[in-house]
PDB file of C-alpha atoms in Angstrom:
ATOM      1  CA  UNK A   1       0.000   0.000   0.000  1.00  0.00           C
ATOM      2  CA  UNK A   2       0.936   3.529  -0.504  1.00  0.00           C
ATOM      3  CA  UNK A   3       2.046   6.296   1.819  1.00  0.00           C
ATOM      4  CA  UNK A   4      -1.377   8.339   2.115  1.00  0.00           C
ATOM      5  CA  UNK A   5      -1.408  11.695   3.597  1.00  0.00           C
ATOM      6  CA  UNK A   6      -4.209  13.724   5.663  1.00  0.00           C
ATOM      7  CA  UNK A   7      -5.117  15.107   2.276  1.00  0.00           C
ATOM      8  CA  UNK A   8      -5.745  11.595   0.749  1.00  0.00           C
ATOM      9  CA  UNK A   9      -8.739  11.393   2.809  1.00  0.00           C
ATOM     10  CA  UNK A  10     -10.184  14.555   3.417  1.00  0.00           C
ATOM     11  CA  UNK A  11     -13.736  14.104   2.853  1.00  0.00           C
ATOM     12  CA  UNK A  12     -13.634  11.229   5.230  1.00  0.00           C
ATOM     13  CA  UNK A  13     -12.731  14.384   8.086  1.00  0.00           C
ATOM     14  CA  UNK A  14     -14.946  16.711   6.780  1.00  0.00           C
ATOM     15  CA  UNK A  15     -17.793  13.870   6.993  1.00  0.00           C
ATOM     16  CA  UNK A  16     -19.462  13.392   9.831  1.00  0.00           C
ATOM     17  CA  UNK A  17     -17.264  10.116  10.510  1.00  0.00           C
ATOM     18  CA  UNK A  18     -17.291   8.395  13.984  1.00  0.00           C
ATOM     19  CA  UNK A  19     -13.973   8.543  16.217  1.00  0.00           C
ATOM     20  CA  UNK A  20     -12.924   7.463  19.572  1.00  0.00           C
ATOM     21  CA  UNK A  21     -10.418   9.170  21.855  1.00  0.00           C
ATOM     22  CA  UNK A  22      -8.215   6.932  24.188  1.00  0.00           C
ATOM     23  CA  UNK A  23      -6.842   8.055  27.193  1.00  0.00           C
ATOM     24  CA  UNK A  24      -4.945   7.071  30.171  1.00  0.00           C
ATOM     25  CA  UNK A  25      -6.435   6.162  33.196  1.00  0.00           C
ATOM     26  CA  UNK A  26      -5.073   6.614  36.556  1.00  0.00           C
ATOM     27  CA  UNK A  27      -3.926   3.048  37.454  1.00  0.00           C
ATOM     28  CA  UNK A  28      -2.227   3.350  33.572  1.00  0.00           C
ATOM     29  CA  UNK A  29      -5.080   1.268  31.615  1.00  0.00           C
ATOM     30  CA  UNK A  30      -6.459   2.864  28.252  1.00  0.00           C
ATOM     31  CA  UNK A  31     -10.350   4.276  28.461  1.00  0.00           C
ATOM     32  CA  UNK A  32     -11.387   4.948  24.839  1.00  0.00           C
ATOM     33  CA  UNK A  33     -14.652   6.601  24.329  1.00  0.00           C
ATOM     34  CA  UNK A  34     -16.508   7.920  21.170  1.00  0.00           C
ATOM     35  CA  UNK A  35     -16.216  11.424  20.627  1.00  0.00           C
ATOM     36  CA  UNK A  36     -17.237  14.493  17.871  1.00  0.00           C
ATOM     37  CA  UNK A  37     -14.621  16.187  16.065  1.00  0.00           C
ATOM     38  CA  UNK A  38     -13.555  18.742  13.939  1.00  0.00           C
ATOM     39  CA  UNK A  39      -9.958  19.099  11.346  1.00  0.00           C
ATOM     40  CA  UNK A  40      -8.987  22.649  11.035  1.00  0.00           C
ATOM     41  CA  UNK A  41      -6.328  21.919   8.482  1.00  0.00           C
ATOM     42  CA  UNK A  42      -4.077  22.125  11.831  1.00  0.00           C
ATOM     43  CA  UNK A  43      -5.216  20.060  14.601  1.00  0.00           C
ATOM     44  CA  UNK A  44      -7.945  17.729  15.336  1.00  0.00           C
ATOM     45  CA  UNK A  45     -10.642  19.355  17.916  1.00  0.00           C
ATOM     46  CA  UNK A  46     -12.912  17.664  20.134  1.00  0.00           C
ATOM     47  CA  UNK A  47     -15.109  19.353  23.148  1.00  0.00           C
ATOM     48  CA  UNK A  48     -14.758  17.518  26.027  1.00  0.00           C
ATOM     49  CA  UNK A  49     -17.569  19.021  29.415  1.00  0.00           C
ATOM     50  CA  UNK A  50     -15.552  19.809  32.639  1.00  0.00           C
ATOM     51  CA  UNK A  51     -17.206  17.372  34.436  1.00  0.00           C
ATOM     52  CA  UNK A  52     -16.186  14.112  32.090  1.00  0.00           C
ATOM     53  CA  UNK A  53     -13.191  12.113  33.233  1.00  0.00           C
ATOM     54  CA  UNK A  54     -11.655  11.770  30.092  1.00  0.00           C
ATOM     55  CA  UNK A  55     -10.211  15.639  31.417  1.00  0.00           C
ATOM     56  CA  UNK A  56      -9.128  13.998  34.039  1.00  0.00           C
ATOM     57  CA  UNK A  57      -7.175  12.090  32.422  1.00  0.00           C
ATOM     58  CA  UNK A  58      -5.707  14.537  30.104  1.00  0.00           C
ATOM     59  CA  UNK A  59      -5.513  16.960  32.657  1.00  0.00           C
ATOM     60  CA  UNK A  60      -2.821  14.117  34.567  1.00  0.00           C
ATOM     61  CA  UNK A  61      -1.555  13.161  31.240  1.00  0.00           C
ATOM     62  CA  UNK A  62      -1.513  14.439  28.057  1.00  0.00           C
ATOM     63  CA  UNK A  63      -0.694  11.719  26.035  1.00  0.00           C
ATOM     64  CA  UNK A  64      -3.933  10.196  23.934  1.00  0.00           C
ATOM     65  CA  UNK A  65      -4.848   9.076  20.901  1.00  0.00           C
ATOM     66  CA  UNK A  66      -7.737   9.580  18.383  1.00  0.00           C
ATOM     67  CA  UNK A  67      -8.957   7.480  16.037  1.00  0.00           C
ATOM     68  CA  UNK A  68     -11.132   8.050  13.000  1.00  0.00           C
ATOM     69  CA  UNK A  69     -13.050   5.757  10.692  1.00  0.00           C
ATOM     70  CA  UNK A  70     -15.423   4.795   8.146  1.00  0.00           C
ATOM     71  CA  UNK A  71     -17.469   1.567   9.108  1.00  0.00           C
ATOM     72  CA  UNK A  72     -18.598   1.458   5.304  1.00  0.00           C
ATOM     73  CA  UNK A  73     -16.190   0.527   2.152  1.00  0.00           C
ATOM     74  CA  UNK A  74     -13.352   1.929   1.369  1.00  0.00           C
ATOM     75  CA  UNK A  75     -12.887   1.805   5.026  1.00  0.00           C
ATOM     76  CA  UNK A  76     -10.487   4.382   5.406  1.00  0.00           C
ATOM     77  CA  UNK A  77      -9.142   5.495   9.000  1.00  0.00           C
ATOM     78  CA  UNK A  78      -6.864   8.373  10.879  1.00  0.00           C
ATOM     79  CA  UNK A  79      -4.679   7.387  13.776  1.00  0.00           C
ATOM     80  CA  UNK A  80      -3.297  10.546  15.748  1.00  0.00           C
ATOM     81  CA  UNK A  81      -1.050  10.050  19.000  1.00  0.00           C
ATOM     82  CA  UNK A  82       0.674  12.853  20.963  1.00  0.00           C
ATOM     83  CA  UNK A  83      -0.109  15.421  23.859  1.00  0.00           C
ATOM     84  CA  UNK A  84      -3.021  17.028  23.676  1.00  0.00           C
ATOM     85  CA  UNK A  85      -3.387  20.620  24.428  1.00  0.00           C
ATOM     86  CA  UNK A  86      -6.194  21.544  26.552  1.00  0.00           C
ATOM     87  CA  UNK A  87      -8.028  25.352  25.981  1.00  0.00           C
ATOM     88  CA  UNK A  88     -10.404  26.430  28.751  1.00  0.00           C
ATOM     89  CA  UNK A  89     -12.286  28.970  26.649  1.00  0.00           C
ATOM     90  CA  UNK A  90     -15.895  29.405  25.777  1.00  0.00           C
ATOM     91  CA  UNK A  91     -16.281  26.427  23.521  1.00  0.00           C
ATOM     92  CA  UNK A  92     -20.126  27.462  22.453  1.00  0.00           C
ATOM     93  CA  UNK A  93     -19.127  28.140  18.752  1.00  0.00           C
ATOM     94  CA  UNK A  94     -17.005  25.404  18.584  1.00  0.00           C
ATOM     95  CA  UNK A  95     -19.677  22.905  20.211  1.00  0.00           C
ATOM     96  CA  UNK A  96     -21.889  24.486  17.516  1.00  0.00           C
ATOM     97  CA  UNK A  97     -20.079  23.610  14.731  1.00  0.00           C
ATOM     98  CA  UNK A  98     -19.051  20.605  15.375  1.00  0.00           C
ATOM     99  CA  UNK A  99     -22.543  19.029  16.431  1.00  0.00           C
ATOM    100  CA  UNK A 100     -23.747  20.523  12.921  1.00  0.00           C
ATOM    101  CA  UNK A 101     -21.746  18.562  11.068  1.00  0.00           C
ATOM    102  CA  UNK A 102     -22.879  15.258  13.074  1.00  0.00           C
ATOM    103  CA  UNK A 103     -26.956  16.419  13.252  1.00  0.00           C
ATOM    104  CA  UNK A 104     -27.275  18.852  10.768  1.00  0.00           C
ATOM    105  CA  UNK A 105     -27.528  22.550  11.084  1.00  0.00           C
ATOM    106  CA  UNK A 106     -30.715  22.960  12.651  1.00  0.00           C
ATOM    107  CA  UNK A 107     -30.565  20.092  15.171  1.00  0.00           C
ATOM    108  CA  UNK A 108     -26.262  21.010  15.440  1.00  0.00           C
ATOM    109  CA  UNK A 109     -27.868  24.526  17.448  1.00  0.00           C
ATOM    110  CA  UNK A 110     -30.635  22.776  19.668  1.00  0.00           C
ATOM    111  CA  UNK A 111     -27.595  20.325  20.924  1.00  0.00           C
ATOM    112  CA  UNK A 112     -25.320  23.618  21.445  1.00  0.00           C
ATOM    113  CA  UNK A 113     -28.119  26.263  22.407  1.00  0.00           C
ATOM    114  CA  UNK A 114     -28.845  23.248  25.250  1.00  0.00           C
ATOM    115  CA  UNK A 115     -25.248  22.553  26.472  1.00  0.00           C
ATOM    116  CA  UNK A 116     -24.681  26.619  27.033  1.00  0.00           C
ATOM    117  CA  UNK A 117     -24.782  26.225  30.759  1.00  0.00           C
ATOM    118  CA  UNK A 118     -22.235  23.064  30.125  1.00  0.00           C
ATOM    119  CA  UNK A 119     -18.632  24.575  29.917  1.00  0.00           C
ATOM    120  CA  UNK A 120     -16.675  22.764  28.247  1.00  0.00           C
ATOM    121  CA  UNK A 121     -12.790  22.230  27.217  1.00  0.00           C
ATOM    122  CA  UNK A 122     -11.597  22.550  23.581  1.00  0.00           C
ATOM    123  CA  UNK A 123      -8.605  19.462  23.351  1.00  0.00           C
ATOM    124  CA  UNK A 124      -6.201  20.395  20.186  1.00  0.00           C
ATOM    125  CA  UNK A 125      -4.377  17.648  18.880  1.00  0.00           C
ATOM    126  CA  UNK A 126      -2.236  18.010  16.022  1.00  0.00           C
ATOM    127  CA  UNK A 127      -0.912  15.224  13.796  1.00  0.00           C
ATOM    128  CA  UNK A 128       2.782  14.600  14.299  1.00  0.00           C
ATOM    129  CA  UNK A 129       3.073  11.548  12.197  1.00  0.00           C
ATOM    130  CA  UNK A 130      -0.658  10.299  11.233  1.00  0.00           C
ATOM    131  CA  UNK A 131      -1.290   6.703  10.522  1.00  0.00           C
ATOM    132  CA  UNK A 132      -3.783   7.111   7.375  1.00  0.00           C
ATOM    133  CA  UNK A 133      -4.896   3.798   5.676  1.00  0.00           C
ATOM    134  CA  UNK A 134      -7.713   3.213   2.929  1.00  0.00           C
ATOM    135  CA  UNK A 135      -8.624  -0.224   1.699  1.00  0.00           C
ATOM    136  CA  UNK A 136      -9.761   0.381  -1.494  1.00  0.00           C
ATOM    137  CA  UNK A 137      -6.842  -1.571  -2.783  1.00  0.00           C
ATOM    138  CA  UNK A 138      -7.310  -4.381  -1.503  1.00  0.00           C
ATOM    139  CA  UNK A 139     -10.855  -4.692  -1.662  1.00  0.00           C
ATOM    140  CA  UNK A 140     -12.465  -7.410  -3.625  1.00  0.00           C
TER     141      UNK A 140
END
């Protein structure tokens, strides 16, 4: 297979594609959990509410990984490990954004409009050395 880039699959991040975010726990085992997310072009962006351990866990250590995937053919995926940066800033925009590109615009702004009083963190994570893989290849 060829080297693919974050490029190669672009409209697999710009779809509404499901991910999951590991992190570490305290006694050192892996908690992965689905998450949202957005590509700037930069870093991958995910909102993640005060309350939730996964901030916790970041918040202890930084290291985590995200993975993104298609569960349809050509199957294509993003692995991104590093040290996530965490932003305590008014996410509300952000939160918007991203649920509109999993619900849709109009449903995207009930889910935001009813998380306001829900702060939340904004975790940046940008791609070192992405694992990107699509199976078209080798599909029958």
């Amino acid at each position: 297979m060829r080297s693919l880039s974050l490029e190669d699959v672009r409209t697999l991040l710009e779809a509404p594609s499901p991910a999951v975010l590991t992190t570490t726990r305290k006694a050192g085992g892996a908690l992965t959990s689905p998450v949202w997310f957005r590509w700037t072009g930069v870093a991958f962006e995910v909102v993640i509410a005060r309350e939730d351990v996964k901030l916790r866990h970041l918040e202890r250590d930084p290291r985590c990984a995200l993975v993104i995937f298609e569960a349809v053919a050509p199957f294509r995926g993003v692995e991104v490990t590093g040290e996530a940066s965490l932003r305590h800033c008014d996410v509300t925009e952000i939160r918007r954004s991203i649920a509109g590109r999993y619900l849709g615009s109009d449903a995207g702004e009930r889910f935001a409009a009813e998380r306001a009083s829900k702060p939340g963190v904004l975790l940046q994570l940008a791609p070192e050395r992405p694992r990107v893989w699509d199976l078209a290849d080798i599909l029958p």
